[in-house]
């Protein structure tokens, strides 16, 4: 980490520092991610990942609506609205959440169980809820900045799709359709958000707040993989009530 | 007003009671509304109405996004999202807010002044902000129920457009385009919201909450016209800092 800002930096230097946060803290560096891509997880462990990540997906449109609710700039609202379309679709069965459910279907999880979110880890719920609250309660700039992990997501998605297709016979291009859509959506969203942050973070205090918001977001993505690792990899202590893979699953 | 519910009523009886609230409390009954339609206001008084109402319009997409942010039902989010499209448009210069600005333009108000909301009555701000907070903080059912004034709006809009076109040479069909769009949007929105309330308000307590929410909404629309009447009709006490029509305007 670099020192905290005491004087404003240029927009380009701010972008460099934002990207540096991703290089140091984005969850593609997490051991669980490497296991997932490398084909080192069982079907049950991949199920646990997809099940928990569903809760994150399901809250994203609510998070984005919370941001729109705070924007008195119609342009920002219009641009951000596309995220609602991407996640909820134009009709039932479309959009990112439906595509995520195609993945959990493909992994053999019962849909009603997934949607109930009964089996997720408490730490998943805490992290995701913390994100939604952050966006609803912090400054609009911090809310926008917390979305900037999308700058880094095309790389992780490419690794994930290639690695999972190569290594698991229980996933297919069809079940991974979610990620394909995100490859074009995320850069478009990230470009706008990064430009917004560079234009609006003009004091040292606001620049630092934007950097901190991105750290907060990276940390909550990381914490979700920590919890999955602890519960399902090593030592494998599944909390009471949480999803338990079938033996040999 | 009917007595408070101690036992649940049928969905049809709930609808009857909701409609009864409109028949008794909707702001088409307000004296200011009658003056506006009847051609009894000066251009300056119509300007004051449009200027204040702009603040209401400008907050509506934020109110609707606050509702979407609380909906864990993707179907509700998708349907409600159309309201964001209607108000913010697909691009700059489109949508309900832009059409409202066409009205204030047509009335000769400077756009930057309108958008700044500097000249609105404090009571307008209080009422509108109370509405946005209500939707953000009350139950989702109450948030949806508070939108049900749209059941009554086609009537007021028809009266308003006909009356204003007939009576004021400073308005035209073009400047009243906002209302024409709402004539088709409002019934579609109201049908969905009414059906939602009838399906979800199944206990006496929830039915009463829905009825109270609609009363709350009618009251805040009414309060805005009270404030306009007091400031610009009689006794005509314009608060410090609020918009003052030009002499003879």
XYZ file of C-alpha atoms in Angstrom:
498
model
C 0.000 0.000 0.000
C 1.080 3.532 -0.709
C 0.869 6.306 1.850
C -2.394 8.122 2.381
C -2.830 11.207 0.235
C -2.160 14.552 1.858
C -2.344 16.498 -1.417
C -4.404 15.741 -4.519
C -2.762 13.741 -7.291
C -3.478 13.931 -11.020
C -6.367 11.925 -12.474
C -3.879 9.619 -14.157
C -1.990 9.052 -10.926
C -5.298 8.321 -9.202
C -6.073 5.734 -11.874
C -2.616 4.215 -11.399
C -3.213 3.901 -7.661
C -6.662 2.376 -8.207
C -5.180 -0.201 -10.568
C -2.418 -0.877 -8.070
C -5.029 -1.805 -5.475
C -6.375 -4.404 -7.871
C -2.892 -5.729 -8.547
C -2.357 -6.246 -4.836
C -5.791 -7.164 -3.455
C -8.163 -8.428 -6.142
C -9.501 -11.891 -5.415
C -7.886 -13.473 -8.452
C -4.868 -13.678 -6.086
C -6.796 -15.746 -3.545
C -5.792 -19.395 -3.091
C -9.408 -20.508 -3.512
C -9.535 -18.863 -6.909
C -6.398 -20.713 -7.992
C -7.859 -24.021 -6.818
C -11.116 -23.289 -8.638
C -9.455 -22.498 -11.958
C -6.809 -25.110 -11.680
C -9.310 -27.922 -11.525
C -8.337 -28.808 -7.974
C -11.816 -28.634 -6.459
C -14.421 -31.340 -6.195
C -17.879 -30.842 -7.633
C -19.140 -30.291 -4.087
C -16.626 -27.499 -3.518
C -17.561 -25.844 -6.807
C -21.214 -26.166 -5.775
C -20.423 -24.396 -2.496
C -18.741 -21.566 -4.393
C -21.625 -21.120 -6.848
C -24.238 -21.360 -4.087
C -22.582 -18.669 -1.985
C -21.831 -16.469 -4.941
C -25.522 -16.579 -5.876
C -26.284 -14.452 -2.840
C -23.811 -11.842 -4.083
C -25.419 -11.888 -7.546
C -28.909 -11.620 -6.105
C -28.071 -8.463 -4.168
C -26.240 -6.654 -6.980
C -29.338 -5.074 -8.569
C -30.470 -3.919 -5.128
C -27.024 -2.419 -4.583
C -27.174 -0.691 -7.962
C -30.689 0.609 -7.310
C -29.467 1.968 -3.970
C -26.829 3.895 -5.892
C -29.366 5.213 -8.418
C -31.606 6.249 -5.507
C -28.856 8.587 -4.330
C -27.980 10.110 -7.707
C -29.553 13.451 -8.486
C -27.780 13.410 -11.857
C -30.135 11.893 -14.454
C -27.165 10.960 -16.662
C -25.592 8.855 -13.913
C -28.971 7.264 -13.215
C -29.484 6.422 -16.891
C -26.043 4.868 -17.306
C -26.264 2.938 -14.044
C -29.749 1.677 -14.934
C -28.197 -0.578 -17.580
C -26.755 -2.641 -14.728
C -30.291 -3.376 -13.540
C -31.149 -4.512 -17.052
C -28.029 -6.672 -17.223
C -28.747 -8.428 -13.950
C -32.533 -8.690 -13.930
C -33.044 -9.011 -17.692
C -35.949 -7.765 -19.750
C -38.169 -10.619 -18.622
C -38.160 -13.645 -16.346
C -35.384 -16.110 -17.184
C -33.091 -13.457 -18.675
C -30.222 -11.480 -17.195
C -27.238 -12.216 -15.012
C -29.081 -13.685 -12.054
C -30.913 -16.141 -14.318
C -27.579 -17.031 -15.934
C -26.086 -17.645 -12.508
C -28.987 -19.979 -11.742
C -28.217 -21.821 -14.983
C -24.767 -22.409 -13.515
C -26.099 -23.701 -10.179
C -28.611 -25.848 -12.120
C -25.768 -27.235 -14.192
C -23.847 -28.040 -11.035
C -26.798 -30.082 -9.801
C -28.012 -27.760 -7.050
C -31.735 -27.556 -6.469
C -32.920 -24.153 -7.589
C -35.334 -23.524 -4.722
C -32.521 -24.241 -2.274
C -30.181 -21.834 -4.043
C -32.753 -19.049 -4.232
C -33.684 -19.493 -0.565
C -30.027 -18.684 0.312
C -30.530 -20.932 3.340
C -27.296 -22.799 2.782
C -24.886 -19.911 2.355
C -22.128 -19.193 4.827
C -22.924 -16.482 7.372
C -19.696 -14.758 6.317
C -21.008 -14.518 2.751
C -24.145 -12.808 3.972
C -22.177 -10.424 6.180
C -19.809 -9.432 3.391
C -22.510 -8.939 0.770
C -24.804 -7.047 3.124
C -21.869 -4.841 4.110
C -21.400 -3.993 0.435
C -25.050 -3.044 -0.085
C -25.002 -0.927 3.062
C -21.759 0.760 2.007
C -23.283 1.803 -1.315
C -26.487 3.001 0.361
C -24.773 4.977 3.105
C -21.367 6.265 1.989
C -20.892 9.152 -0.434
C -21.992 8.665 -4.019
C -18.345 8.878 -5.090
C -17.423 6.029 -2.734
C -20.403 4.037 -3.972
C -19.240 4.427 -7.569
C -15.606 3.736 -6.660
C -16.555 0.505 -4.917
C -17.708 -0.833 -8.290
C -14.238 -0.448 -9.797
C -13.291 -4.056 -9.209
C -14.899 -4.448 -12.626
C -11.699 -3.026 -14.050
C -10.038 -6.264 -13.001
C -12.810 -8.746 -13.677
C -12.278 -9.532 -17.384
C -8.939 -11.098 -16.486
C -10.335 -13.257 -13.687
C -13.281 -14.280 -15.844
C -11.059 -15.330 -18.727
C -8.927 -17.410 -16.379
C -12.000 -18.847 -14.719
C -13.829 -19.881 -17.870
C -10.785 -21.404 -19.540
C -9.690 -23.171 -16.374
C -13.106 -24.509 -15.459
C -13.890 -25.747 -18.968
C -10.536 -27.479 -19.209
C -10.623 -29.049 -15.785
C -14.171 -29.963 -14.831
C -16.389 -32.345 -16.760
C -19.391 -31.010 -14.807
C -19.278 -27.525 -16.339
C -19.965 -26.517 -19.942
C -19.876 -23.350 -22.028
C -23.628 -23.201 -21.571
C -23.511 -23.260 -17.775
C -20.775 -20.592 -17.833
C -22.868 -18.206 -19.965
C -22.937 -15.716 -17.104
C -19.251 -14.997 -17.474
C -19.390 -14.588 -21.235
C -21.958 -11.779 -20.864
C -19.878 -10.115 -18.160
C -16.836 -9.981 -20.462
C -18.519 -7.236 -22.477
C -20.630 -5.677 -19.707
C -17.929 -5.232 -17.080
C -15.459 -3.179 -19.173
C -18.248 -0.860 -20.358
C -19.420 -0.341 -16.760
C -15.883 0.010 -15.460
C -14.934 2.618 -18.078
C -17.828 4.849 -17.071
C -17.260 4.406 -13.345
C -13.531 5.032 -13.615
C -14.126 8.178 -15.626
C -16.708 9.317 -13.057
C -14.295 8.764 -10.188
C -11.470 10.572 -11.985
C -13.739 13.540 -12.688
C -15.264 13.759 -9.207
C -12.385 12.832 -6.921
C -10.554 16.117 -7.118
C -9.496 16.787 -3.538
C -7.012 14.623 -1.645
C -9.773 13.689 0.767
C -12.103 12.512 -1.986
C -9.320 10.713 -3.833
C -8.389 8.884 -0.664
C -12.047 8.024 -0.075
C -12.259 6.520 -3.583
C -9.106 4.474 -3.009
C -10.403 3.285 0.358
C -13.731 2.327 -1.208
C -11.976 0.098 -3.714
C -9.899 -1.491 -0.940
C -13.114 -2.114 1.007
C -14.640 -3.830 -2.025
C -11.571 -5.959 -2.731
C -11.533 -6.963 0.924
C -15.141 -8.101 0.916
C -14.633 -10.188 -2.216
C -11.545 -11.688 -0.578
C -13.397 -12.405 2.672
C -15.972 -14.458 0.780
C -13.249 -16.724 -0.598
C -11.599 -16.937 2.841
C -14.880 -18.231 4.245
C -15.285 -20.747 1.421
C -11.714 -21.953 1.891
C -12.131 -22.385 5.635
C -15.452 -24.208 5.311
C -14.844 -26.344 2.260
C -11.083 -26.713 1.662
C -9.024 -26.543 4.830
C -9.627 -27.226 7.576
C -13.083 -27.831 6.105
C -15.120 -26.704 9.061
C -18.600 -26.191 7.647
C -20.651 -23.961 9.981
C -23.891 -25.363 11.383
C -26.724 -25.137 8.859
C -24.530 -24.322 5.890
C -24.458 -26.331 2.656
C -22.684 -29.661 2.998
C -21.603 -31.407 -0.215
C -22.764 -34.956 -0.622
C -20.088 -37.506 0.253
C -17.925 -37.959 -2.812
C -19.688 -34.972 -4.449
C -62.731 7.957 6.639
C -63.799 4.455 7.523
C -62.820 2.799 10.785
C -59.457 1.137 11.108
C -59.408 -2.518 10.157
C -59.503 -5.035 12.991
C -60.036 -8.033 10.678
C -58.843 -8.517 7.095
C -61.212 -7.563 4.282
C -61.421 -9.106 0.811
C -59.074 -7.892 -1.930
C -62.012 -6.226 -3.665
C -63.080 -4.457 -0.474
C -59.468 -3.322 0.004
C -59.512 -1.870 -3.508
C -62.814 -0.123 -2.776
C -61.315 1.466 0.324
C -58.197 2.537 -1.563
C -60.337 4.166 -4.237
C -62.428 5.812 -1.548
C -59.304 7.483 -0.188
C -58.719 9.002 -3.613
C -62.329 10.147 -3.828
C -61.935 11.977 -0.532
C -58.327 13.172 -0.464
C -56.731 13.298 -3.926
C -55.427 16.726 -4.835
C -57.830 17.176 -7.750
C -60.152 18.345 -4.932
C -57.770 21.102 -3.847
C -58.819 24.708 -4.504
C -55.455 25.433 -6.171
C -56.101 22.680 -8.682
C -59.483 24.165 -9.540
C -57.950 27.608 -10.017
C -55.208 26.135 -12.215
C -57.607 24.297 -14.503
C -60.235 26.958 -14.546
C -57.895 29.529 -16.017
C -57.997 31.658 -12.903
C -54.242 31.866 -12.321
C -51.777 34.372 -13.678
C -48.760 33.230 -15.649
C -46.646 33.914 -12.565
C -48.806 31.631 -10.446
C -48.613 28.862 -13.040
C -44.854 29.372 -13.126
C -44.726 28.923 -9.350
C -46.700 25.685 -9.637
C -44.495 24.267 -12.397
C -41.291 25.357 -10.644
C -42.253 23.664 -7.392
C -43.598 20.576 -9.078
C -40.264 20.198 -10.875
C -38.684 19.266 -7.559
C -41.253 16.504 -7.145
C -40.552 15.228 -10.672
C -36.796 15.334 -10.150
C -36.979 13.110 -7.072
C -39.366 10.510 -8.504
C -36.689 8.327 -10.134
C -34.689 8.430 -6.904
C -37.825 7.372 -5.028
C -38.416 4.551 -7.492
C -34.804 3.407 -7.308
C -35.093 3.380 -3.508
C -38.030 1.028 -3.899
C -36.128 -1.219 -6.332
C -33.204 -1.256 -3.888
C -35.469 -2.898 -1.312
C -37.087 -5.469 -3.609
C -35.599 -8.942 -3.504
C -38.150 -10.014 -6.124
C -36.599 -9.642 -9.592
C -40.047 -9.423 -11.182
C -40.977 -6.399 -9.065
C -37.600 -4.824 -9.843
C -38.054 -5.368 -13.574
C -41.562 -3.908 -13.654
C -40.631 -0.969 -11.457
C -37.546 -0.263 -13.564
C -39.806 0.971 -16.362
C -40.585 3.974 -14.163
C -36.909 4.931 -14.242
C -37.000 4.701 -18.037
C -40.164 6.794 -18.184
C -38.742 9.562 -16.023
C -35.086 9.641 -17.034
C -35.544 8.564 -20.668
C -33.179 6.552 -22.802
C -30.888 9.518 -23.338
C -30.467 13.155 -22.366
C -33.466 15.270 -23.330
C -35.930 12.380 -23.155
C -38.247 11.193 -20.412
C -40.638 12.781 -17.969
C -38.188 15.128 -16.286
C -37.098 16.522 -19.646
C -40.765 16.951 -20.607
C -41.390 18.810 -17.379
C -38.506 21.124 -18.219
C -40.133 21.723 -21.611
C -43.141 22.948 -19.649
C -41.092 25.282 -17.440
C -39.241 26.489 -20.566
C -42.578 27.159 -22.217
C -43.688 29.135 -19.193
C -40.636 31.350 -19.528
C -38.665 30.112 -16.523
C -34.899 29.964 -16.840
C -33.876 26.320 -16.931
C -30.807 26.650 -14.709
C -32.956 28.329 -12.074
C -35.544 25.558 -12.236
C -32.961 22.776 -12.039
C -31.199 24.453 -9.138
C -34.487 24.181 -7.152
C -33.354 27.340 -5.351
C -36.716 29.013 -5.711
C -39.016 26.276 -4.484
C -41.036 26.609 -1.316
C -39.516 24.949 1.751
C -42.815 23.099 2.217
C -42.410 21.554 -1.242
C -38.986 20.250 -0.297
C -40.238 18.886 3.016
C -43.174 17.088 1.439
C -41.184 15.571 -1.420
C -38.294 14.549 0.822
C -40.780 12.959 3.224
C -42.108 10.889 0.329
C -38.650 9.654 -0.706
C -37.833 8.788 2.913
C -41.146 6.991 3.340
C -40.436 4.771 0.355
C -36.877 4.109 1.501
C -37.761 3.320 5.096
C -41.275 1.873 5.398
C -42.185 -1.667 4.360
C -42.029 -2.547 0.685
C -45.811 -2.954 0.691
C -46.255 0.572 2.038
C -43.776 1.867 -0.533
C -45.763 0.283 -3.353
C -49.094 1.402 -1.880
C -47.899 5.003 -1.700
C -47.677 5.000 -5.509
C -51.388 4.262 -5.865
C -52.323 7.887 -6.381
C -51.640 6.958 -10.005
C -55.021 5.265 -9.994
C -56.522 8.735 -9.801
C -54.120 10.688 -11.986
C -55.588 10.123 -15.465
C -58.673 12.063 -14.396
C -56.743 15.001 -12.999
C -54.460 15.062 -16.031
C -57.375 15.116 -18.468
C -58.967 17.979 -16.556
C -55.648 19.776 -16.332
C -54.685 19.557 -19.985
C -58.109 20.510 -21.295
C -58.478 23.334 -18.801
C -55.022 24.768 -19.298
C -55.168 24.633 -23.092
C -58.561 26.320 -23.108
C -57.715 28.982 -20.603
C -54.079 30.036 -20.929
C -52.512 31.447 -24.054
C -49.083 30.785 -22.565
C -49.400 26.979 -22.687
C -49.570 24.722 -25.741
C -50.023 21.025 -26.457
C -46.269 20.888 -26.913
C -45.458 22.286 -23.487
C -47.985 19.905 -21.917
C -46.379 16.823 -23.512
C -45.484 15.525 -20.041
C -49.107 14.882 -19.217
C -49.892 13.160 -22.499
C -47.201 10.546 -21.785
C -48.446 10.043 -18.250
C -51.946 9.253 -19.528
C -50.697 5.887 -20.772
C -47.895 5.328 -18.246
C -49.848 5.965 -15.054
C -52.653 3.411 -15.595
C -50.129 0.696 -16.528
C -48.094 1.448 -13.385
C -51.180 1.723 -11.206
C -52.612 -1.589 -12.403
C -49.462 -3.441 -11.423
C -49.114 -1.675 -8.078
C -52.768 -2.193 -7.181
C -52.529 -5.878 -8.017
C -49.338 -6.137 -5.941
C -50.993 -4.487 -2.947
C -54.089 -6.686 -3.219
C -51.927 -9.811 -3.369
C -49.586 -8.840 -0.528
C -51.847 -7.024 1.928
C -53.508 -10.088 3.363
C -53.623 -9.382 7.095
C -55.662 -6.587 8.636
C -52.443 -4.971 9.793
C -50.921 -4.969 6.317
C -54.150 -3.809 4.702
C -54.358 -0.924 7.144
C -50.709 -0.077 6.452
C -51.446 0.058 2.705
C -54.459 2.319 3.276
C -52.419 4.561 5.564
C -49.633 4.749 2.992
C -52.043 6.024 0.368
C -53.455 8.580 2.812
C -49.888 9.704 3.556
C -49.239 10.161 -0.162
C -52.482 12.036 -0.801
C -51.673 14.285 2.132
C -48.227 15.176 0.821
C -49.600 16.034 -2.619
C -52.244 18.160 -0.914
C -49.690 19.884 1.301
C -47.770 21.014 -1.770
C -50.858 22.760 -3.142
C -51.605 24.267 0.288
C -48.150 25.814 0.285
C -48.566 27.140 -3.263
C -51.955 28.607 -2.400
C -50.654 30.309 0.720
C -47.611 31.749 -1.028
C -49.048 32.699 -4.404
C -52.853 32.994 -4.142
C -54.066 34.049 -0.719
C -52.857 35.633 1.359
C -49.893 35.531 -1.044
C -47.142 35.434 1.545
C -44.109 34.278 -0.410
C -41.452 32.941 1.977
C -38.009 34.621 1.963
C -35.899 33.376 -0.932
C -38.703 31.640 -2.795
C -39.648 32.375 -6.396
C -41.427 35.686 -6.830
C -43.363 36.218 -10.086
C -42.507 39.345 -12.007
C -44.998 42.164 -11.476
C -47.865 41.611 -13.859
C -46.422 38.146 -14.707
